[in-house]
Amino acid sequence: MSAVSRRNSILPVPIKNIERELICPICKELFTHPLILPCQHSVCHKCVRELLLLNHEDSFDAGSECSLPGSPGPRSRVPSPSMERLDRLARSGSISSPGWRRGSVTPRVTTFPCPGCQHDVDLGERGMSMLFRNFTLESIVERYRQAARAAVAIMCNMCKPPQQEATKSCMDCKASYCNECFKFHHPWGTPKAQHEYVGPTMNFRPKVLMCPEHEMEKVNMYCEVCRRPVCHLCKLGGSHANHKVTSMSSAYKILKEKLSKSIHYLISKEDQVRTQISHLEVLINETEENGQVAECGAYEHFERLFQTLQERKSEMLNSIAQSRTRRLEQLRGQVEEYQGMLENSGLVGYAQEVLKETDQSCFVQTAKQLHTRIAKSTESLRTFHPAADPSFDEFVLETSREETLLKDLCFGGGEFPTLLICNDVCRHCNASPKFNLNLLTLLIGSPLTHLLRLEGSSVFVRDGWQSGGQDVLEDRVQTCRSGLHGAALHGCLLIKLDQTE
């Protein structure tokens, strides 16, 4: 790839295209103070509180039912709360911040299902305080908000009316300034001149990521077992004492390199994805056309058999329709999957924004889960196979044998018809053929296995079987040896047996 094309292939994705990566899976709105769960998914701070409250209420209700005298038993507890119910409660405002009254007999609930992967998240005794705040995601959300309200400027917090537009925001002062006010409040040669400043923003995050278990310690290592930043106290005597850890700079370098390579690979495969989508669309058309042909052919065959095979006709048509529907669903689902790769500009854009993160701790806590998602997308590109076969060859019917059986049917009169046994090639009847009972059914509606038993090449009527009050005797079973069976044999019911090897 040339240098020009390589530069073109990694153009930044517009910030507006990454909105779906910035939506909380619970409240369905842009993240507000997102927290990173142990499974690496992010959820709004308020949504975690609501999840805990909802689980607390469920456990309290279950305990109340158990305590009622004469109650039939505890209510079966649903392992995970309904997302629809939670979303409805959150939007209606009926859920408030969780709080437990002192002296409550119900223990505090610290476990809830992750809305992203449905795995249980146990916060332990420390509760929400053990979760990292996702500052990288929070910064990207803020940049998205600013892009969305580009017409609304951030004003200087220090100007006297009329206020001027802010040109800088000080992360230490947590305020926004115009050029003049910034110079005035950060005079050269003073400690304030060393403050960190960024472009105008409303998001003032802490400069340093602190350890949630040791509140006064900065995180400076990365636990490879738990996949999260830790401080030196965690390693010395905390919960990560026996875990393998690496330096933050090393983890930052490795994860950033992996993420960059994966992003570049995804972007470079856009033409391949489009080609595969075109191929899948052709397969969908072929599937629809071949399915219609197979359905019409099956319908014509069943019409020849009239009402006798009406039930079978419906079953086969339904089978074809179900197969076609299933294959179309599989192929269309695959199209949607690969279409999603084209729409991965949101994921790619989000990843590119993460790459802009210069704080190693913040980057490491976000990059691992993001790299896993991108790795899944790249894996499907390497192993492309159509999800379904458009051919319907297995639904082509051959009814000549069934038509022969129907033509040879006759009324038995007052006596039960003799059972005439033959295989497909009558001249081989004396060659001790073996018969596959699973393929046979008497045309009178009774399974052959209920009537006959086979021992080698001999056929016997099962003892005790009756028809119309008359015993079916063994001498009513004959073997075709002449090859002349057909319309000339009256009073017989022809049973054709498939010969197996």
Short mmCIF file of C-alpha atoms in Angstrom, two decimals:
data_model
loop_
_atom_site.label_atom_id
_atom_site.label_comp_id
_atom_site.label_asym_id
_atom_site.label_seq_id
_atom_site.Cartn_x
_atom_site.Cartn_y
_atom_site.Cartn_z
CA MET A 1 0.00 0.00 0.00
CA SER A 2 1.37 3.40 -0.94
CA ALA A 3 1.96 6.08 1.63
CA VAL A 4 -0.84 8.21 0.15
CA SER A 5 -3.41 5.43 0.18
CA ARG A 6 -2.36 4.44 3.69
CA ARG A 7 -2.91 7.96 4.91
CA ASN A 8 -6.28 8.05 3.19
CA SER A 9 -7.30 4.72 4.71
CA ILE A 10 -6.86 5.93 8.28
CA LEU A 11 -8.64 9.26 8.01
CA PRO A 12 -10.36 10.07 11.31
CA VAL A 13 -14.02 9.13 11.47
CA PRO A 14 -16.27 12.18 12.06
CA ILE A 15 -17.22 12.51 15.71
CA LYS A 16 -20.93 12.47 14.79
CA ASN A 17 -20.61 8.90 13.42
CA ILE A 18 -19.70 7.32 16.75
CA GLU A 19 -22.89 8.14 18.65
CA ARG A 20 -23.99 4.53 19.17
CA GLU A 21 -20.69 3.82 20.97
CA LEU A 22 -21.51 6.60 23.43
CA ILE A 23 -24.99 5.40 24.44
CA CYS A 24 -25.57 3.82 27.85
CA PRO A 25 -27.18 0.35 27.42
CA ILE A 26 -29.63 1.06 30.26
CA CYS A 27 -30.91 4.62 29.89
CA LYS A 28 -30.28 4.69 26.12
CA GLU A 29 -28.84 8.20 26.44
CA LEU A 30 -25.33 9.61 26.23
CA PHE A 31 -23.13 8.40 29.08
CA THR A 32 -23.12 10.56 32.20
CA HIS A 33 -20.20 9.89 34.57
CA PRO A 34 -19.65 6.37 33.15
CA LEU A 35 -18.21 3.67 35.40
CA ILE A 36 -16.22 0.65 34.14
CA LEU A 37 -17.65 -2.66 35.35
CA PRO A 38 -15.32 -5.64 36.00
CA CYS A 39 -16.45 -7.13 32.66
CA GLN A 40 -15.07 -3.97 30.95
CA HIS A 41 -18.50 -2.63 29.91
CA SER A 42 -19.41 0.93 30.89
CA VAL A 43 -22.64 2.11 32.54
CA CYS A 44 -23.77 5.52 33.80
CA HIS A 45 -23.21 6.16 37.50
CA LYS A 46 -26.91 6.79 38.09
CA CYS A 47 -27.87 3.64 36.16
CA VAL A 48 -25.68 1.47 38.41
CA ARG A 49 -27.45 2.94 41.42
CA GLU A 50 -30.83 2.20 39.84
CA LEU A 51 -29.81 -1.39 39.08
CA LEU A 52 -28.77 -1.91 42.68
CA LEU A 53 -32.03 -0.40 43.91
CA LEU A 54 -34.12 -2.56 41.59
CA ASN A 55 -32.38 -5.75 42.76
CA HIS A 56 -32.73 -4.58 46.36
CA GLU A 57 -36.49 -4.12 45.92
CA ASP A 58 -36.83 -7.55 44.27
CA SER A 59 -34.99 -9.28 47.12
CA PHE A 60 -37.04 -7.36 49.71
CA ASP A 61 -40.33 -8.37 48.03
CA ALA A 62 -39.22 -12.01 47.92
CA GLY A 63 -38.30 -11.91 51.61
CA SER A 64 -41.67 -10.35 52.49
CA GLU A 65 -43.56 -13.11 50.72
CA CYS A 66 -41.58 -15.77 52.57
CA SER A 67 -42.47 -14.18 55.92
CA LEU A 68 -46.24 -14.13 55.32
CA PRO A 69 -48.04 -16.87 57.31
CA GLY A 70 -49.61 -19.49 55.10
CA SER A 71 -47.78 -18.32 52.03
CA PRO A 72 -47.22 -21.07 49.48
CA GLY A 73 -43.51 -20.34 49.17
CA PRO A 74 -41.01 -17.74 48.03
CA ARG A 75 -41.47 -16.17 44.65
CA SER A 76 -39.07 -17.52 42.06
CA ARG A 77 -36.40 -14.89 41.62
CA VAL A 78 -35.60 -13.74 38.11
CA PRO A 79 -31.82 -13.88 37.63
CA SER A 80 -31.68 -10.59 35.76
CA PRO A 81 -34.06 -7.58 35.77
CA SER A 82 -36.04 -6.80 32.66
CA MET A 83 -34.28 -4.15 30.63
CA GLU A 84 -37.66 -2.88 29.41
CA ARG A 85 -38.92 -2.50 32.96
CA LEU A 86 -35.73 -0.82 34.10
CA ASP A 87 -35.80 1.52 31.12
CA ARG A 88 -39.43 2.38 31.85
CA LEU A 89 -38.73 3.04 35.51
CA ALA A 90 -35.65 5.10 34.74
CA ARG A 91 -37.46 7.28 32.20
CA SER A 92 -40.55 7.76 34.34
CA GLY A 93 -38.40 8.90 37.26
CA SER A 94 -39.94 6.36 39.61
CA ILE A 95 -36.50 5.07 40.59
CA SER A 96 -34.57 7.22 42.99
CA SER A 97 -31.06 6.95 44.33
CA PRO A 98 -30.62 3.84 46.44
CA GLY A 99 -30.48 4.23 50.14
CA TRP A 100 -30.81 1.71 52.92
CA ARG A 101 -32.31 2.67 56.22
CA ARG A 102 -30.20 1.97 59.26
CA GLY A 103 -31.46 -1.11 61.04
CA SER A 104 -33.02 -2.60 57.90
CA VAL A 105 -33.42 -6.36 58.16
CA THR A 106 -32.81 -6.80 54.43
CA PRO A 107 -29.09 -7.00 53.60
CA ARG A 108 -27.66 -4.55 51.13
CA VAL A 109 -27.60 -5.91 47.57
CA THR A 110 -24.31 -5.46 45.72
CA THR A 111 -24.86 -7.85 42.80
CA PHE A 112 -26.58 -7.06 39.52
CA PRO A 113 -26.41 -8.33 35.90
CA CYS A 114 -24.31 -6.39 33.42
CA PRO A 115 -26.71 -4.98 30.79
CA GLY A 116 -24.11 -5.60 28.08
CA CYS A 117 -23.17 -9.27 28.62
CA GLN A 118 -25.68 -10.36 31.33
CA HIS A 119 -22.87 -11.67 33.55
CA ASP A 120 -23.36 -11.03 37.27
CA VAL A 121 -21.35 -8.13 38.65
CA ASP A 122 -20.48 -8.34 42.35
CA LEU A 123 -19.35 -5.03 43.82
CA GLY A 124 -18.46 -6.55 47.19
CA GLU A 125 -18.36 -4.65 50.45
CA ARG A 126 -17.02 -1.44 48.89
CA GLY A 127 -19.98 -1.20 46.54
CA MET A 128 -19.82 1.37 43.78
CA SER A 129 -16.66 2.91 45.21
CA MET A 130 -14.62 0.02 43.80
CA LEU A 131 -15.47 0.96 40.21
CA PHE A 132 -13.20 3.15 38.07
CA ARG A 133 -14.70 6.18 36.43
CA ASN A 134 -14.18 5.97 32.64
CA PHE A 135 -12.60 9.36 32.05
CA THR A 136 -11.58 8.56 28.48
CA LEU A 137 -15.15 7.73 27.49
CA GLU A 138 -16.40 10.74 29.42
CA SER A 139 -14.05 13.02 27.47
CA ILE A 140 -15.16 11.56 24.14
CA VAL A 141 -18.82 12.05 25.11
CA GLU A 142 -18.05 15.66 25.97
CA ARG A 143 -16.38 16.20 22.60
CA TYR A 144 -19.43 14.67 20.95
CA ARG A 145 -21.73 17.00 22.88
CA GLN A 146 -19.65 19.98 21.81
CA ALA A 147 -19.77 18.87 18.17
CA ALA A 148 -23.54 18.41 18.43
CA ARG A 149 -24.05 21.90 19.83
CA ALA A 150 -21.37 23.61 17.75
CA ALA A 151 -23.54 26.69 17.44
CA VAL A 152 -23.61 27.10 21.23
CA ALA A 153 -20.30 28.52 22.43
CA ILE A 154 -18.76 28.02 25.88
CA MET A 155 -18.45 31.40 27.53
CA CYS A 156 -15.67 32.72 29.73
CA ASN A 157 -16.39 32.24 33.43
CA MET A 158 -14.36 35.29 34.48
CA CYS A 159 -15.48 38.03 32.09
CA LYS A 160 -17.72 40.78 33.30
CA PRO A 161 -20.87 41.19 31.18
CA PRO A 162 -20.93 40.96 28.25
CA GLN A 163 -19.02 37.69 28.44
CA GLN A 164 -16.58 36.66 25.73
CA GLU A 165 -16.31 33.22 24.17
CA ALA A 166 -13.91 30.94 26.02
CA THR A 167 -10.77 29.85 24.18
CA LYS A 168 -9.27 27.65 26.91
CA SER A 169 -10.36 25.62 29.92
CA CYS A 170 -8.03 25.10 32.87
CA MET A 171 -8.16 21.56 34.23
CA ASP A 172 -6.69 22.70 37.57
CA CYS A 173 -8.97 25.70 38.09
CA LYS A 174 -11.93 23.87 36.54
CA ALA A 175 -12.98 27.01 34.70
CA SER A 176 -13.07 28.35 31.14
CA TYR A 177 -11.35 31.58 30.04
CA CYS A 178 -11.07 33.89 27.11
CA ASN A 179 -7.51 34.81 26.08
CA GLU A 180 -7.33 37.95 28.20
CA CYS A 181 -8.79 36.39 31.34
CA PHE A 182 -6.54 33.36 31.02
CA LYS A 183 -3.44 35.55 30.91
CA PHE A 184 -4.70 37.60 33.84
CA HIS A 185 -5.47 34.62 36.08
CA HIS A 186 -2.37 32.64 35.06
CA PRO A 187 0.42 35.20 35.22
CA TRP A 188 3.80 34.21 33.86
CA GLY A 189 6.29 33.08 36.50
CA THR A 190 3.67 31.90 39.01
CA PRO A 191 2.61 28.33 39.86
CA LYS A 192 -0.67 28.90 38.00
CA ALA A 193 1.27 29.32 34.79
CA GLN A 194 2.05 25.60 35.03
CA HIS A 195 -1.62 24.62 35.07
CA GLU A 196 -2.87 22.18 32.41
CA TYR A 197 -5.26 23.71 29.91
CA VAL A 198 -7.28 22.31 27.00
CA GLY A 199 -9.80 23.64 24.51
CA PRO A 200 -13.12 24.96 25.82
CA THR A 201 -14.95 22.19 27.67
CA MET A 202 -17.56 21.60 30.33
CA ASN A 203 -15.95 18.35 31.45
CA PHE A 204 -13.34 18.86 34.16
CA ARG A 205 -11.98 15.48 35.13
CA PRO A 206 -9.29 14.78 37.73
CA LYS A 207 -5.76 14.98 36.37
CA VAL A 208 -4.69 11.71 37.97
CA LEU A 209 -6.46 8.36 38.11
CA MET A 210 -6.65 7.27 41.75
CA CYS A 211 -6.94 3.72 43.07
CA PRO A 212 -10.51 2.93 44.20
CA GLU A 213 -9.23 0.59 46.94
CA HIS A 214 -6.52 2.95 48.25
CA GLU A 215 -8.01 6.39 47.76
CA MET A 216 -4.79 8.33 48.33
CA GLU A 217 -2.70 6.26 45.89
CA LYS A 218 -2.26 6.84 42.18
CA VAL A 219 -2.53 3.86 39.86
CA ASN A 220 0.87 3.11 38.32
CA MET A 221 0.67 -0.57 37.29
CA TYR A 222 -1.59 -2.78 35.21
CA CYS A 223 -2.86 -6.16 36.50
CA GLU A 224 -2.84 -8.63 33.59
CA VAL A 225 -5.10 -11.06 35.48
CA CYS A 226 -7.87 -8.61 36.37
CA ARG A 227 -7.13 -6.38 33.34
CA ARG A 228 -7.33 -3.14 35.29
CA PRO A 229 -4.97 -0.45 36.61
CA VAL A 230 -3.74 -0.91 40.18
CA CYS A 231 -1.50 0.92 42.63
CA HIS A 232 1.63 -0.38 44.37
CA LEU A 233 -0.32 -1.13 47.58
CA CYS A 234 -2.65 -3.45 45.65
CA LYS A 235 0.40 -5.39 44.50
CA LEU A 236 2.21 -5.41 47.84
CA GLY A 237 -0.56 -6.66 50.08
CA GLY A 238 -3.90 -6.16 48.43
CA SER A 239 -6.17 -8.29 46.29
CA HIS A 240 -3.60 -8.30 43.45
CA ALA A 241 -0.64 -9.50 45.53
CA ASN A 242 -0.22 -12.78 43.64
CA HIS A 243 -1.25 -11.46 40.24
CA LYS A 244 1.06 -10.75 37.34
CA VAL A 245 1.40 -7.01 36.82
CA THR A 246 3.25 -4.88 34.32
CA SER A 247 4.24 -1.25 34.21
CA MET A 248 1.65 1.23 33.03
CA SER A 249 3.90 2.46 30.23
CA SER A 250 4.39 -1.09 28.94
CA ALA A 251 0.66 -1.85 29.03
CA TYR A 252 -0.04 1.48 27.35
CA LYS A 253 2.43 0.77 24.56
CA ILE A 254 1.22 -2.81 23.93
CA LEU A 255 -2.48 -2.00 23.95
CA LYS A 256 -2.08 1.09 21.83
CA GLU A 257 -0.07 -0.84 19.24
CA LYS A 258 -2.64 -3.66 19.10
CA LEU A 259 -5.54 -1.25 18.84
CA SER A 260 -3.85 0.79 16.10
CA LYS A 261 -3.11 -2.32 14.02
CA SER A 262 -6.66 -3.62 14.37
CA ILE A 263 -8.14 -0.27 13.37
CA HIS A 264 -5.91 -0.07 10.32
CA TYR A 265 -6.85 -3.64 9.32
CA LEU A 266 -10.58 -2.92 9.59
CA ILE A 267 -10.34 0.24 7.51
CA SER A 268 -8.17 -1.42 4.87
CA LYS A 269 -10.74 -4.20 4.37
CA GLU A 270 -13.65 -1.95 3.41
CA ASP A 271 -13.53 -2.99 -0.27
CA GLN A 272 -13.43 -6.65 0.73
CA VAL A 273 -16.50 -6.22 2.91
CA ARG A 274 -18.38 -4.52 0.07
CA THR A 275 -17.46 -7.37 -2.29
CA GLN A 276 -18.66 -9.95 0.22
CA ILE A 277 -21.93 -8.08 0.71
CA SER A 278 -22.47 -8.05 -3.07
CA HIS A 279 -21.79 -11.80 -3.15
CA LEU A 280 -24.28 -12.37 -0.35
CA GLU A 281 -26.92 -10.31 -2.17
CA VAL A 282 -26.45 -12.52 -5.25
CA LEU A 283 -26.86 -15.60 -3.06
CA ILE A 284 -30.05 -14.13 -1.62
CA ASN A 285 -31.50 -13.63 -5.11
CA GLU A 286 -30.54 -17.17 -6.11
CA THR A 287 -32.04 -18.51 -2.90
CA GLU A 288 -35.32 -16.72 -3.54
CA GLU A 289 -35.49 -17.86 -7.18
CA ASN A 290 -34.46 -21.46 -6.52
CA GLY A 291 -36.77 -21.65 -3.54
CA GLN A 292 -39.71 -20.52 -5.68
CA VAL A 293 -38.83 -23.07 -8.38
CA ALA A 294 -38.58 -25.84 -5.80
CA GLU A 295 -41.86 -24.81 -4.23
CA CYS A 296 -43.66 -24.78 -7.60
CA GLY A 297 -42.21 -28.17 -8.51
CA ALA A 298 -43.26 -29.64 -5.19
CA TYR A 299 -46.74 -28.18 -5.59
CA GLU A 300 -47.15 -29.78 -9.05
CA HIS A 301 -46.08 -33.19 -7.73
CA PHE A 302 -48.46 -33.02 -4.84
CA GLU A 303 -51.35 -32.04 -7.12
CA ARG A 304 -50.90 -35.34 -8.99
CA LEU A 305 -51.40 -37.25 -5.79
CA PHE A 306 -54.69 -35.40 -5.05
CA GLN A 307 -56.25 -35.53 -1.62
CA THR A 308 -54.53 -38.78 -0.63
CA LEU A 309 -51.27 -36.90 -0.19
CA GLN A 310 -52.77 -33.55 0.82
CA GLU A 311 -51.30 -33.70 4.30
CA ARG A 312 -47.90 -34.71 2.98
CA LYS A 313 -48.09 -31.93 0.43
CA SER A 314 -48.60 -29.33 3.14
CA GLU A 315 -45.73 -30.74 5.17
CA MET A 316 -43.29 -30.63 2.27
CA LEU A 317 -44.31 -27.12 1.19
CA ASN A 318 -43.92 -25.94 4.73
CA SER A 319 -40.53 -27.63 4.88
CA ILE A 320 -39.39 -25.81 1.75
CA ALA A 321 -40.78 -22.50 2.98
CA GLN A 322 -39.15 -22.94 6.37
CA SER A 323 -35.84 -23.87 4.77
CA ARG A 324 -36.00 -20.89 2.46
CA THR A 325 -36.96 -18.59 5.32
CA ARG A 326 -34.19 -19.99 7.50
CA ARG A 327 -31.58 -19.63 4.76
CA LEU A 328 -32.74 -16.13 3.88
CA GLU A 329 -32.63 -15.19 7.55
CA GLN A 330 -29.13 -16.62 7.82
CA LEU A 331 -27.90 -14.89 4.67
CA ARG A 332 -29.63 -11.61 5.53
CA GLY A 333 -28.27 -11.84 9.03
CA GLN A 334 -24.82 -12.30 7.53
CA VAL A 335 -25.43 -9.27 5.32
CA GLU A 336 -26.41 -7.28 8.39
CA GLU A 337 -23.28 -8.53 10.13
CA TYR A 338 -21.04 -7.44 7.31
CA GLN A 339 -23.07 -4.25 6.84
CA GLY A 340 -22.31 -3.61 10.47
CA MET A 341 -18.63 -3.79 9.61
CA LEU A 342 -19.16 -0.98 7.13
CA GLU A 343 -20.99 0.89 9.83
CA ASN A 344 -18.11 0.15 12.18
CA SER A 345 -16.99 3.66 11.45
CA GLY A 346 -18.61 4.42 14.78
CA LEU A 347 -16.53 1.80 16.55
CA VAL A 348 -13.43 2.80 14.60
CA GLY A 349 -14.07 6.45 15.30
CA TYR A 350 -14.52 5.71 18.96
CA ALA A 351 -11.26 3.76 18.94
CA GLN A 352 -9.49 6.62 17.20
CA GLU A 353 -10.74 8.96 19.88
CA VAL A 354 -9.44 6.57 22.54
CA LEU A 355 -6.04 6.61 20.84
CA LYS A 356 -5.92 10.34 21.47
CA GLU A 357 -5.90 9.65 25.19
CA THR A 358 -2.48 10.57 26.52
CA ASP A 359 -3.03 9.54 30.10
CA GLN A 360 -1.69 5.99 30.27
CA SER A 361 -3.93 4.83 33.08
CA CYS A 362 -7.10 6.10 31.47
CA PHE A 363 -6.11 4.63 28.13
CA VAL A 364 -5.29 1.19 29.51
CA GLN A 365 -8.58 0.84 31.38
CA THR A 366 -10.54 1.54 28.18
CA ALA A 367 -8.43 0.00 25.43
CA LYS A 368 -8.57 -3.69 26.39
CA GLN A 369 -12.32 -4.18 25.98
CA LEU A 370 -12.31 -2.04 22.85
CA HIS A 371 -9.53 -4.10 21.30
CA THR A 372 -11.51 -7.30 22.02
CA ARG A 373 -14.52 -5.94 20.11
CA ILE A 374 -12.40 -4.94 17.14
CA ALA A 375 -10.60 -8.30 17.19
CA LYS A 376 -13.95 -10.08 16.83
CA SER A 377 -14.72 -8.02 13.74
CA THR A 378 -11.35 -8.78 12.18
CA GLU A 379 -11.73 -12.51 12.85
CA SER A 380 -14.97 -12.74 10.82
CA LEU A 381 -13.17 -11.15 7.86
CA ARG A 382 -10.57 -13.92 7.83
CA THR A 383 -13.10 -16.77 7.85
CA PHE A 384 -15.81 -15.72 5.41
CA HIS A 385 -18.28 -18.43 4.47
CA PRO A 386 -21.89 -17.95 3.26
CA ALA A 387 -24.26 -18.81 6.10
CA ALA A 388 -26.54 -20.92 3.89
CA ASP A 389 -26.55 -22.81 0.58
CA PRO A 390 -28.92 -21.28 -2.03
CA SER A 391 -29.43 -24.66 -3.72
CA PHE A 392 -32.68 -26.51 -3.09
CA ASP A 393 -31.68 -29.77 -4.76
CA GLU A 394 -32.74 -31.82 -1.75
CA PHE A 395 -36.35 -30.66 -2.26
CA VAL A 396 -36.73 -31.98 -5.83
CA LEU A 397 -39.36 -34.71 -5.70
CA GLU A 398 -39.42 -38.02 -7.59
CA THR A 399 -42.95 -39.45 -7.38
CA SER A 400 -42.97 -42.21 -10.01
CA ARG A 401 -42.77 -44.90 -7.34
CA GLU A 402 -45.60 -43.35 -5.32
CA GLU A 403 -47.74 -42.98 -8.46
CA THR A 404 -47.24 -46.69 -9.18
CA LEU A 405 -48.33 -47.56 -5.66
CA LEU A 406 -51.46 -45.45 -6.00
CA LYS A 407 -52.35 -46.99 -9.39
CA ASP A 408 -52.05 -50.50 -7.92
CA LEU A 409 -54.39 -49.76 -5.01
CA CYS A 410 -57.70 -51.69 -5.05
CA PHE A 411 -60.59 -52.41 -2.73
CA GLY A 412 -60.17 -55.55 -0.69
CA GLY A 413 -63.84 -56.54 -0.65
CA GLY A 414 -65.00 -58.48 2.37
CA GLU A 415 -61.63 -60.11 2.99
CA PHE A 416 -58.50 -58.33 4.18
CA PRO A 417 -56.08 -58.11 1.25
CA THR A 418 -53.01 -60.27 0.96
CA LEU A 419 -49.75 -58.39 1.62
CA LEU A 420 -47.53 -58.64 -1.44
CA ILE A 421 -43.90 -57.97 -0.52
CA CYS A 422 -41.34 -57.05 -3.16
CA ASN A 423 -38.23 -54.97 -3.48
CA ASP A 424 -37.44 -52.33 -6.12
CA VAL A 425 -35.98 -54.88 -8.59
CA CYS A 426 -38.28 -57.92 -8.59
CA ARG A 427 -35.79 -60.27 -10.18
CA HIS A 428 -33.65 -59.93 -7.04
CA CYS A 429 -36.39 -61.14 -4.68
CA ASN A 430 -34.71 -64.54 -4.38
CA ALA A 431 -31.35 -62.96 -3.49
CA SER A 432 -32.20 -62.60 0.22
CA PRO A 433 -32.52 -58.79 0.16
CA LYS A 434 -32.37 -56.76 3.35
CA PHE A 435 -35.16 -54.26 3.96
CA ASN A 436 -35.06 -50.89 5.71
CA LEU A 437 -38.19 -50.85 7.88
CA ASN A 438 -37.72 -47.17 8.75
CA LEU A 439 -38.58 -46.18 5.16
CA LEU A 440 -41.82 -48.20 4.88
CA THR A 441 -45.42 -47.37 5.61
CA LEU A 442 -48.52 -49.30 4.57
CA LEU A 443 -50.82 -47.25 2.36
CA ILE A 444 -53.74 -48.24 4.58
CA GLY A 445 -52.27 -45.94 7.19
CA SER A 446 -50.55 -48.35 9.59
CA PRO A 447 -46.76 -48.37 9.96
CA LEU A 448 -45.25 -51.54 8.52
CA THR A 449 -43.23 -52.13 11.67
CA HIS A 450 -46.53 -52.59 13.55
CA LEU A 451 -47.59 -55.44 11.21
CA LEU A 452 -44.51 -57.28 10.04
CA ARG A 453 -41.28 -58.66 11.32
CA LEU A 454 -38.36 -59.61 9.10
CA GLU A 455 -35.89 -62.43 9.66
CA GLY A 456 -33.32 -62.42 6.90
CA SER A 457 -35.33 -62.60 3.67
CA SER A 458 -38.49 -63.96 5.37
CA VAL A 459 -41.48 -61.76 6.22
CA PHE A 460 -43.90 -62.63 9.05
CA VAL A 461 -47.10 -61.04 10.31
CA ARG A 462 -46.82 -60.04 13.95
CA ASP A 463 -48.91 -62.16 16.31
CA GLY A 464 -52.16 -60.68 17.55
CA TRP A 465 -52.68 -58.03 14.85
CA GLN A 466 -56.29 -57.86 13.64
CA SER A 467 -58.23 -55.96 10.98
CA GLY A 468 -62.00 -55.66 11.05
CA GLY A 469 -62.23 -58.37 13.69
CA GLN A 470 -60.35 -60.90 11.54
CA ASP A 471 -56.92 -62.29 12.26
CA VAL A 472 -54.29 -61.48 9.65
CA LEU A 473 -52.72 -64.83 8.98
CA GLU A 474 -49.17 -65.49 7.97
CA ASP A 475 -50.29 -67.09 4.70
CA ARG A 476 -51.64 -63.71 3.61
CA VAL A 477 -48.05 -62.53 3.16
CA GLN A 478 -46.53 -63.50 -0.16
CA THR A 479 -43.23 -62.76 -1.87
CA CYS A 480 -43.17 -61.54 -5.47
CA ARG A 481 -40.95 -63.85 -7.52
CA SER A 482 -42.33 -63.40 -11.00
CA GLY A 483 -41.98 -59.67 -11.49
CA LEU A 484 -45.53 -59.60 -12.91
CA HIS A 485 -47.19 -57.82 -10.02
CA GLY A 486 -49.52 -54.98 -10.89
CA ALA A 487 -53.12 -54.49 -11.93
CA ALA A 488 -53.58 -58.22 -12.62
CA LEU A 489 -53.15 -59.04 -8.94
CA HIS A 490 -56.55 -58.35 -7.39
CA GLY A 491 -57.16 -58.65 -3.68
CA CYS A 492 -53.53 -57.77 -2.89
CA LEU A 493 -52.01 -54.72 -1.28
CA LEU A 494 -48.63 -54.00 -2.86
CA ILE A 495 -45.83 -53.02 -0.50
CA LYS A 496 -42.61 -51.93 -2.20
CA LEU A 497 -39.54 -52.24 -0.02
CA ASP A 498 -36.32 -50.29 -0.53
CA GLN A 499 -33.37 -52.65 -0.70
CA THR A 500 -30.37 -51.57 1.35
CA GLU A 501 -26.76 -52.60 0.93
#
